[in-house]
Amino acid sequence: MLKKNLYIIIEHKNREFLSQVLLSTFAIKKGLRVFIGNYRGIFKLLSLKKERSGILMMKGGLSEELTRLIKKKCDHYIILDQEISPGYKKTFYVDWVSNRFLSETIKYIDLYCCLNDIIFFASKKNKLFKKEKIKLFKSGWPRIDTWLPIFKNYYLKETRSIKNKYKNFLLFSSDFGVTSKEDFEEELERIPWGVKKNKIKEIRKKNFLHAKKTYDEYKKFILFLKEIDKSPYCPKILVRSHPGESLKGWQKDLVNFKNIEYIKPSESIDPYIFACSGFFHRGTTTAYQAILAKKPISFIYLDRHVRELHLYKENLMKEATIVKNTKDFLLWSKKALNREINQKNANIKISKKIKKELNLQKNFSSKIIIEKIDSLKCKKEQKMNYNFAEITFKDEIKNKTKNSIRKILSHIFLKEKTIFNELKVKKLDKGIQSKEIKDTIKRLNKLLKLNIKSKIYVTQISDNVVELEI
């Protein structure tokens, strides 16, 4: 059957998988054919296509070569950038939205989806977006769809398991970014797309100062936790690092604690938020998720650097108890645990400003986005029997040769180059597999009463690319 093809990329499985499958579910229900997978697999699939057709949706910018490939193979190139998170002032977003792209590639964007009004109007003022007349769409976030209270039922099994294991506990969700020497090195390499060579030295200096301040704050936080752990009133605390942080810092610094335990970010944070008795943070986006789950919140404010970074997330601060020392924390933790035990969390109200920042609507954002996509003019295609390897034998030989050369050079120059991703949790963990996607769609269909009665065809076409349709 002739159908519009939609290509959806997943980068971080533990953050994006459920929301991207939810988006895919609305798409196949609407009659689209969906290919959901990793970067390598989706781009290999595009390279195999003979005709220009379909719609590709992804989160950020690419090289000019890959962007041209998208435009050569697809009718539409859509950006839904889930790194452009809520909470900042409009002026902050104006430059940020385009800094995620090489300036030469912005002209290829057919539609830029915005989370809320603030980002929408900031994007309108962006010079490069205005110059290229980029079409904007206030879409909301599929990721926020999965934060809604109804999804507590989706994670019931996982939440009960966590509760049984840890009982009443408080959850800290990190967004430090710099927690070890390796994170420090990576921060220095964060150079925005298309920066002129004469500006790189200045940017690295700025990045170094930012990294140093953040690392100093992180060390203060570790001392803060040590002091809390000594108290006879210290509750059970779980500390979860950000998926982008090196594991080394946390694993080294969170040892020999009686009441505080470190958990890797190798799985979704959602059931931990639903299971916790209280949530504390320093500005992380997952705090919004805890607010929607109606958890008691505290904001850890140990250093002026936090004010410099997060003052413009004023609504997050207003929704929280500000904690500046161990005494503040222990008082808040006692209230949070009492509230949980007495089941008073349902009385916690969500402010209108938070609802506006999250762009909460009557319909799911996923549904709104798919309705917009379905309205776009796009060539339809017959089903193709794709089946391919993402990495060929030739590719494996090339990679092994490159790694061998790198090791030889590092030995000669006595300097081992850090491979940052080797120090973090894997972005795709066990990969993107048809069985997991099929099971997830069945659970979503039942949970949200989507009334999908037709047979769903879910086919694995490469290591990490799955084809879906009804």
Coordinates of C-alpha atoms in Angstrom, one line a residue, residues 19-467:
S19 CA 8.3 9.2 23.7
Q20 CA 9.6 8.3 20.2
V21 CA 7.6 5.1 20.3
L22 CA 4.5 7.1 21.4
L23 CA 5.1 9.4 18.5
S24 CA 5.4 6.4 16.2
T25 CA 2.2 4.9 17.5
F26 CA 0.2 8.0 16.7
A27 CA 1.9 8.0 13.2
I28 CA 1.0 4.4 12.3
K29 CA -2.6 5.0 13.6
K30 CA -2.8 7.9 11.2
G31 CA -1.7 5.7 8.3
L32 CA 2.0 6.5 8.1
R33 CA 4.8 4.0 7.8
V34 CA 7.5 4.6 10.4
F35 CA 11.2 3.7 10.5
I36 CA 12.5 4.2 14.0
G37 CA 16.2 3.7 14.7
N38 CA 19.7 5.0 15.5
Y39 CA 21.7 7.6 13.5
R40 CA 23.8 5.0 11.7
G41 CA 20.9 2.8 10.7
I42 CA 18.6 5.5 9.6
F43 CA 21.2 7.2 7.4
K44 CA 22.2 3.8 5.9
L45 CA 18.6 3.3 5.1
L46 CA 18.4 6.8 3.4
S47 CA 21.4 6.0 1.4
L48 CA 19.7 2.9 0.0
K49 CA 16.6 4.8 -1.1
K50 CA 16.4 5.5 -4.8
E51 CA 13.8 8.2 -4.8
R52 CA 13.2 11.4 -2.9
S53 CA 10.3 10.9 -0.5
G54 CA 9.3 10.8 3.1
I55 CA 9.9 12.9 6.2
L56 CA 12.8 12.8 8.6
M57 CA 12.5 14.0 12.2
M58 CA 15.5 14.5 14.5
K59 CA 16.7 16.7 17.4
G60 CA 19.7 18.7 16.2
G61 CA 22.2 19.7 13.5
L62 CA 24.5 17.6 11.4
S63 CA 27.4 18.1 9.0
E64 CA 26.6 19.7 5.7
E65 CA 27.2 16.5 3.9
L66 CA 24.6 14.5 5.9
T67 CA 22.1 17.4 5.8
R68 CA 22.4 17.4 2.0
L69 CA 21.8 13.7 2.0
I70 CA 18.5 14.2 4.0
K71 CA 17.3 16.8 1.5
K72 CA 18.3 14.6 -1.4
K73 CA 16.4 11.6 0.0
C74 CA 13.5 13.2 1.9
D75 CA 10.7 15.6 1.1
H76 CA 10.8 17.2 4.5
Y77 CA 13.5 17.7 7.2
I78 CA 11.9 18.4 10.6
I79 CA 13.6 19.4 13.8
L80 CA 12.2 18.7 17.2
D81 CA 15.1 19.6 19.5
Q82 CA 14.8 18.0 22.9
E83 CA 18.0 19.7 24.1
I84 CA 16.3 23.1 24.0
S85 CA 14.7 22.6 27.4
P86 CA 12.2 24.8 29.3
G87 CA 12.8 27.3 32.1
Y88 CA 15.1 29.9 30.6
K89 CA 14.3 33.5 29.6
K90 CA 13.4 34.3 26.1
T91 CA 16.6 36.2 25.4
F92 CA 18.6 33.0 26.3
Y93 CA 16.9 31.0 23.5
V94 CA 17.3 33.5 20.7
D95 CA 20.9 32.5 19.9
W96 CA 20.7 29.0 21.4
V97 CA 18.2 27.6 18.9
S98 CA 20.5 28.2 15.9
N99 CA 23.8 27.4 17.8
R100 CA 22.8 23.7 17.5
F101 CA 23.4 23.8 13.7
L102 CA 26.1 24.7 11.3
S103 CA 25.0 28.1 9.8
E104 CA 25.2 26.6 6.3
T105 CA 22.7 23.9 7.1
I106 CA 19.9 26.0 8.6
K107 CA 18.4 26.7 5.2
Y108 CA 17.6 23.0 4.7
I109 CA 15.2 22.9 7.7
D110 CA 11.6 22.7 6.5
L111 CA 9.9 22.9 9.9
Y112 CA 11.3 23.7 13.4
C113 CA 9.1 22.5 16.3
C114 CA 9.1 24.5 19.5
L115 CA 8.2 23.3 23.0
N116 CA 6.3 26.5 24.1
D117 CA 5.5 30.1 23.4
I118 CA 8.7 31.4 24.8
I119 CA 10.9 29.3 22.5
F120 CA 8.5 30.0 19.6
F121 CA 8.8 33.8 19.9
A122 CA 12.6 33.6 20.6
S123 CA 13.0 31.5 17.4
K124 CA 11.2 34.1 15.5
K125 CA 13.8 36.7 16.6
N126 CA 16.8 34.5 15.7
K127 CA 18.7 36.2 12.9
L128 CA 19.6 33.0 11.0
F129 CA 16.1 31.6 11.2
K130 CA 14.7 35.0 10.0
K131 CA 17.2 35.1 7.1
E132 CA 16.3 31.6 5.9
K133 CA 12.6 32.1 6.6
I134 CA 12.4 28.9 8.7
K135 CA 8.8 27.8 9.4
L136 CA 8.1 27.4 13.1
F137 CA 5.5 25.3 14.8
K138 CA 4.5 25.3 18.5
S139 CA 4.3 21.6 19.0
G140 CA 5.0 20.7 22.6
W141 CA 7.2 17.7 23.5
P142 CA 6.3 14.0 23.2
R143 CA 8.7 13.5 26.1
I144 CA 6.5 15.7 28.3
D145 CA 3.5 13.5 27.2
T146 CA 5.2 10.6 29.0
W147 CA 5.5 12.7 32.2
L148 CA 1.8 13.0 32.6
P149 CA 0.2 11.3 35.7
I150 CA -1.4 8.6 33.5
F151 CA 2.1 7.2 32.8
K152 CA 2.4 6.2 36.4
N153 CA 0.3 3.2 35.5
Y154 CA 2.8 2.4 32.6
Y155 CA 5.6 2.0 35.1
L156 CA 3.6 0.2 37.9
K157 CA 5.7 -2.9 37.9
E158 CA 9.0 -1.1 37.8
T159 CA 7.9 1.4 40.5
R160 CA 6.7 -1.3 42.9
S161 CA 10.0 -3.1 42.4
I162 CA 12.0 0.1 43.3
K163 CA 9.7 0.7 46.3
N164 CA 10.1 -2.8 47.6
K165 CA 13.9 -2.5 47.3
Y166 CA 14.4 1.1 48.7
K167 CA 11.2 1.8 50.7
N168 CA 10.8 5.5 51.3
F169 CA 13.7 7.4 49.6
L170 CA 14.7 10.8 48.2
L171 CA 16.0 11.1 44.7
F172 CA 18.7 13.4 43.4
S173 CA 18.9 13.9 39.7
S174 CA 22.3 15.3 38.6
D175 CA 22.9 17.8 35.8
F176 CA 26.4 18.9 36.8
G177 CA 28.0 17.8 33.6
V178 CA 31.4 18.0 35.1
T179 CA 32.1 15.4 37.8
S180 CA 35.6 14.2 36.8
K181 CA 38.8 15.0 34.9
E182 CA 37.3 13.3 31.8
D183 CA 34.2 15.5 31.9
F184 CA 36.5 18.5 32.2
E185 CA 38.3 17.6 29.0
E186 CA 35.1 17.1 27.1
E187 CA 33.7 20.4 28.2
L188 CA 36.8 22.1 26.7
E189 CA 35.9 20.5 23.4
R190 CA 32.4 21.9 23.2
I191 CA 32.8 24.3 20.3
P192 CA 29.6 25.5 18.7
W193 CA 29.0 24.7 15.0
G194 CA 30.7 26.9 12.5
V195 CA 32.8 29.0 14.9
K196 CA 35.7 30.9 13.3
K197 CA 39.2 29.6 14.2
N198 CA 40.2 32.8 15.8
K199 CA 37.4 32.5 18.3
I200 CA 38.1 28.9 19.4
K201 CA 40.8 29.9 22.0
E202 CA 38.4 32.4 23.6
I203 CA 35.6 29.8 23.7
R204 CA 37.9 27.2 25.2
K205 CA 38.9 29.7 27.9
K206 CA 35.2 30.4 28.7
N207 CA 34.5 26.6 28.8
F208 CA 37.4 26.1 31.1
L209 CA 36.1 28.7 33.6
H210 CA 32.6 27.2 33.4
A211 CA 34.0 23.7 33.9
K212 CA 36.1 24.7 36.9
K213 CA 33.2 26.5 38.6
T214 CA 30.9 23.5 38.0
Y215 CA 33.5 21.0 39.2
D216 CA 34.1 23.1 42.4
E217 CA 30.3 23.1 43.0
Y218 CA 30.2 19.3 42.4
K219 CA 32.9 18.8 45.0
K220 CA 30.9 21.0 47.5
F221 CA 27.9 18.8 46.8
I222 CA 29.9 15.6 47.6
L223 CA 31.0 17.2 50.9
F224 CA 27.3 18.2 51.5
L225 CA 26.2 14.6 51.1
K226 CA 29.0 13.3 53.4
E227 CA 27.7 15.7 56.1
I228 CA 24.1 14.6 55.6
D229 CA 25.2 10.9 55.7
K230 CA 26.7 11.4 59.2
S231 CA 23.4 12.7 60.6
P232 CA 21.3 10.2 62.6
Y233 CA 18.3 11.7 60.7
C234 CA 19.7 11.1 57.3
P235 CA 17.0 9.4 55.1
K236 CA 17.6 6.9 52.3
I237 CA 19.0 8.8 49.3
L238 CA 19.5 7.7 45.7
V239 CA 21.8 9.7 43.5
R240 CA 21.4 9.3 39.7
S241 CA 23.9 10.9 37.4
H242 CA 23.1 12.5 34.1
P243 CA 23.6 10.2 31.1
G244 CA 26.1 12.7 29.7
E245 CA 28.3 12.6 32.7
S246 CA 31.3 10.3 33.1
L247 CA 30.7 7.4 35.5
K248 CA 34.1 7.7 37.0
G249 CA 33.6 10.7 39.2
W250 CA 30.4 9.4 40.9
Q251 CA 31.7 5.9 41.3
K252 CA 34.8 7.2 43.0
D253 CA 33.2 9.8 45.2
L254 CA 30.0 8.0 46.3
V255 CA 31.6 5.1 48.2
N256 CA 31.4 4.1 51.9
F257 CA 28.1 5.9 52.5
K258 CA 25.6 4.4 54.9
N259 CA 22.4 5.9 53.6
I260 CA 23.3 7.3 50.2
E261 CA 23.5 5.1 47.1
Y262 CA 24.6 5.8 43.5
I263 CA 22.6 4.5 40.6
K264 CA 23.8 4.5 37.0
P265 CA 21.6 6.3 34.4
S266 CA 21.4 3.1 32.4
E267 CA 17.6 2.9 32.5
S268 CA 14.7 5.4 32.5
I269 CA 14.5 7.8 35.4
D270 CA 10.7 7.8 35.3
P271 CA 9.9 4.9 37.6
Y272 CA 12.4 6.3 40.2
I273 CA 10.6 9.6 40.1
F274 CA 7.2 7.9 40.6
A275 CA 8.6 5.8 43.4
C276 CA 10.5 8.5 45.4
S277 CA 9.1 10.3 48.4
G278 CA 10.9 13.6 47.4
F279 CA 13.0 15.0 44.7
F280 CA 16.0 17.4 44.9
H281 CA 18.0 19.0 42.2
R282 CA 20.0 22.0 41.0
G283 CA 18.0 22.9 37.8
T284 CA 17.6 19.7 35.9
T285 CA 14.8 19.3 33.3
T286 CA 13.7 16.2 35.1
A287 CA 12.5 18.4 38.0
Y288 CA 9.5 19.3 35.8
Q289 CA 8.7 15.6 35.6
A290 CA 8.8 15.4 39.4
I291 CA 6.5 18.5 39.7
L292 CA 4.0 16.8 37.4
A293 CA 4.3 13.7 39.6
K294 CA 3.4 16.0 42.5
K295 CA 6.5 15.2 44.5
P296 CA 8.0 17.5 47.2
I297 CA 10.9 19.3 45.6
S298 CA 14.0 21.0 46.9
F299 CA 16.5 23.1 45.0
I300 CA 20.2 22.6 46.1
Y301 CA 21.8 26.1 46.3
L302 CA 25.3 25.6 47.7
D303 CA 27.2 28.0 45.4
R304 CA 26.8 31.3 43.6
H305 CA 27.6 29.5 40.4
V306 CA 24.1 27.9 40.7
R307 CA 22.6 31.4 40.7
E308 CA 24.6 32.3 37.6
L309 CA 23.4 29.3 35.7
H310 CA 19.9 28.8 37.0
L311 CA 18.5 32.1 38.1
Y312 CA 16.6 32.3 34.8
K313 CA 14.9 29.0 35.7
E314 CA 13.0 31.0 38.3
N315 CA 9.8 29.0 38.1
L316 CA 11.7 25.8 39.0
M317 CA 13.1 27.6 42.0
K318 CA 9.7 29.0 43.0
E319 CA 8.3 25.5 43.0
A320 CA 11.0 24.2 45.4
T321 CA 12.2 24.6 48.9
I322 CA 15.6 26.3 48.7
V323 CA 18.4 24.3 50.4
K324 CA 21.6 26.1 51.3
N325 CA 23.0 23.8 54.0
T326 CA 22.6 20.4 55.7
K327 CA 20.2 21.8 58.3
D328 CA 17.9 23.1 55.5
F329 CA 18.0 19.7 53.8
L330 CA 17.2 17.6 56.8
L331 CA 14.2 19.8 57.7
W332 CA 12.9 19.5 54.1
S333 CA 13.5 15.7 54.0
K334 CA 11.6 15.2 57.2
K335 CA 8.6 17.1 55.8
A336 CA 8.9 15.3 52.4
L337 CA 8.8 11.9 54.0
N338 CA 6.0 12.8 56.4
R339 CA 4.0 14.0 53.4
E340 CA 4.6 10.8 51.6
I341 CA 3.7 8.6 54.6
N342 CA 0.5 10.6 55.2
Q343 CA -0.3 10.5 51.4
K344 CA -0.7 14.3 51.1
N345 CA 1.2 14.7 47.8
A346 CA -2.1 14.9 45.9
N347 CA -2.6 18.3 47.5
I348 CA 0.5 19.7 45.8
K349 CA -0.7 22.2 43.1
I350 CA 1.1 22.8 39.8
S351 CA 1.5 26.5 39.0
K352 CA 0.1 28.1 35.8
K353 CA 3.6 29.2 34.8
I354 CA 5.0 25.6 35.0
K355 CA 2.0 24.4 32.9
K356 CA 2.8 27.2 30.4
E357 CA 6.5 26.3 30.2
L358 CA 5.6 22.7 29.5
N359 CA 2.9 23.7 27.1
L360 CA 0.4 21.3 28.5
Q361 CA -2.6 20.9 26.2
K362 CA -5.8 18.9 25.9
N363 CA -4.2 16.7 23.3
F364 CA -0.9 14.9 23.5
S365 CA 1.9 16.8 21.7
S366 CA 2.7 13.6 19.9
K367 CA -0.8 13.6 18.3
I368 CA -0.5 17.3 17.4
I369 CA 2.9 16.7 15.7
I370 CA 1.7 13.8 13.7
E371 CA -1.4 15.7 12.5
K372 CA 1.0 18.4 11.3
I373 CA 3.3 15.9 9.6
D374 CA 0.3 14.2 7.9
S375 CA -0.8 17.6 6.5
L376 CA 2.6 18.0 4.7
K377 CA 2.7 17.3 1.0
C378 CA 4.9 14.2 0.6
K379 CA 5.3 11.5 -2.0
K380 CA 3.9 8.1 -0.9
E381 CA 5.8 4.8 -1.3
Q382 CA 5.0 1.2 -1.5
K383 CA 6.4 -1.1 1.2
M384 CA 10.0 -2.1 0.4
N385 CA 11.7 -5.3 1.8
Y386 CA 14.7 -3.6 3.4
N387 CA 17.2 -5.8 5.2
F388 CA 20.8 -4.5 5.7
A389 CA 23.8 -4.6 8.0
E390 CA 24.6 -1.2 9.6
I391 CA 28.3 -2.0 9.9
T392 CA 29.8 -4.1 7.1
F393 CA 32.9 -6.3 7.3
K394 CA 34.8 -3.5 5.5
D395 CA 33.6 -1.0 8.1
E396 CA 34.8 -3.2 10.9
I397 CA 38.3 -3.5 9.4
K398 CA 38.5 0.3 9.0
N399 CA 37.4 0.9 12.6
K400 CA 40.0 -1.6 13.9
T401 CA 42.7 0.0 11.8
K402 CA 41.8 3.5 13.1
N403 CA 41.8 2.3 16.7
S404 CA 45.2 0.6 16.2
I405 CA 46.7 3.7 14.7
R406 CA 45.3 5.8 17.6
K407 CA 46.9 3.5 20.2
I408 CA 50.3 3.5 18.4
L409 CA 50.3 7.3 18.2
S410 CA 49.2 7.7 21.8
H411 CA 52.1 5.4 22.8
I412 CA 54.6 7.4 20.7
F413 CA 53.5 10.7 22.1
L414 CA 52.9 9.3 25.6
K415 CA 49.4 10.7 25.7
E416 CA 46.3 8.6 25.7
K417 CA 43.4 10.4 24.0
T418 CA 40.3 10.1 26.1
I419 CA 37.3 8.5 24.3
F420 CA 34.5 10.2 26.3
N421 CA 31.7 7.8 25.4
E422 CA 33.7 4.8 26.9
L423 CA 33.3 6.5 30.3
K424 CA 29.5 6.8 30.1
V425 CA 26.5 4.5 29.9
K426 CA 25.8 3.4 26.3
K427 CA 23.4 5.6 24.5
L428 CA 21.4 2.7 23.0
D429 CA 22.0 0.1 25.7
K430 CA 20.6 -3.2 24.3
G431 CA 19.7 -1.5 21.0
I432 CA 16.4 -0.8 19.3
Q433 CA 14.6 -4.0 18.8
S434 CA 11.3 -5.0 17.2
K435 CA 10.0 -7.1 20.2
E436 CA 10.5 -4.2 22.7
I437 CA 8.8 -1.7 20.4
K438 CA 5.9 -4.1 19.7
D439 CA 5.4 -4.7 23.5
T440 CA 5.6 -0.9 24.2
I441 CA 3.0 -0.1 21.5
K442 CA 0.6 -2.8 23.0
R443 CA 1.1 -1.2 26.5
L444 CA 0.5 2.3 25.1
N445 CA -2.6 1.2 23.2
K446 CA -4.1 -0.3 26.4
L447 CA -3.0 2.5 28.7
L448 CA -4.2 5.4 26.6
K449 CA -7.2 3.6 25.0
L450 CA -6.0 4.3 21.5
N451 CA -8.3 1.7 20.0
I452 CA -5.8 0.2 17.6
K453 CA -7.5 -3.0 16.6
S454 CA -5.7 -3.6 13.3
K455 CA -2.7 -5.8 13.2
I456 CA 0.6 -3.9 13.8
Y457 CA 3.5 -5.0 11.6
V458 CA 6.8 -4.5 13.3
T459 CA 9.8 -5.6 11.3
Q460 CA 13.5 -5.5 12.2
I461 CA 15.3 -4.3 9.1
S462 CA 18.8 -3.7 10.5
D463 CA 20.7 -4.0 13.8
N464 CA 18.9 -0.9 15.2
V465 CA 16.2 0.1 12.7
V466 CA 12.6 -1.1 13.0
E467 CA 9.8 -0.6 10.5

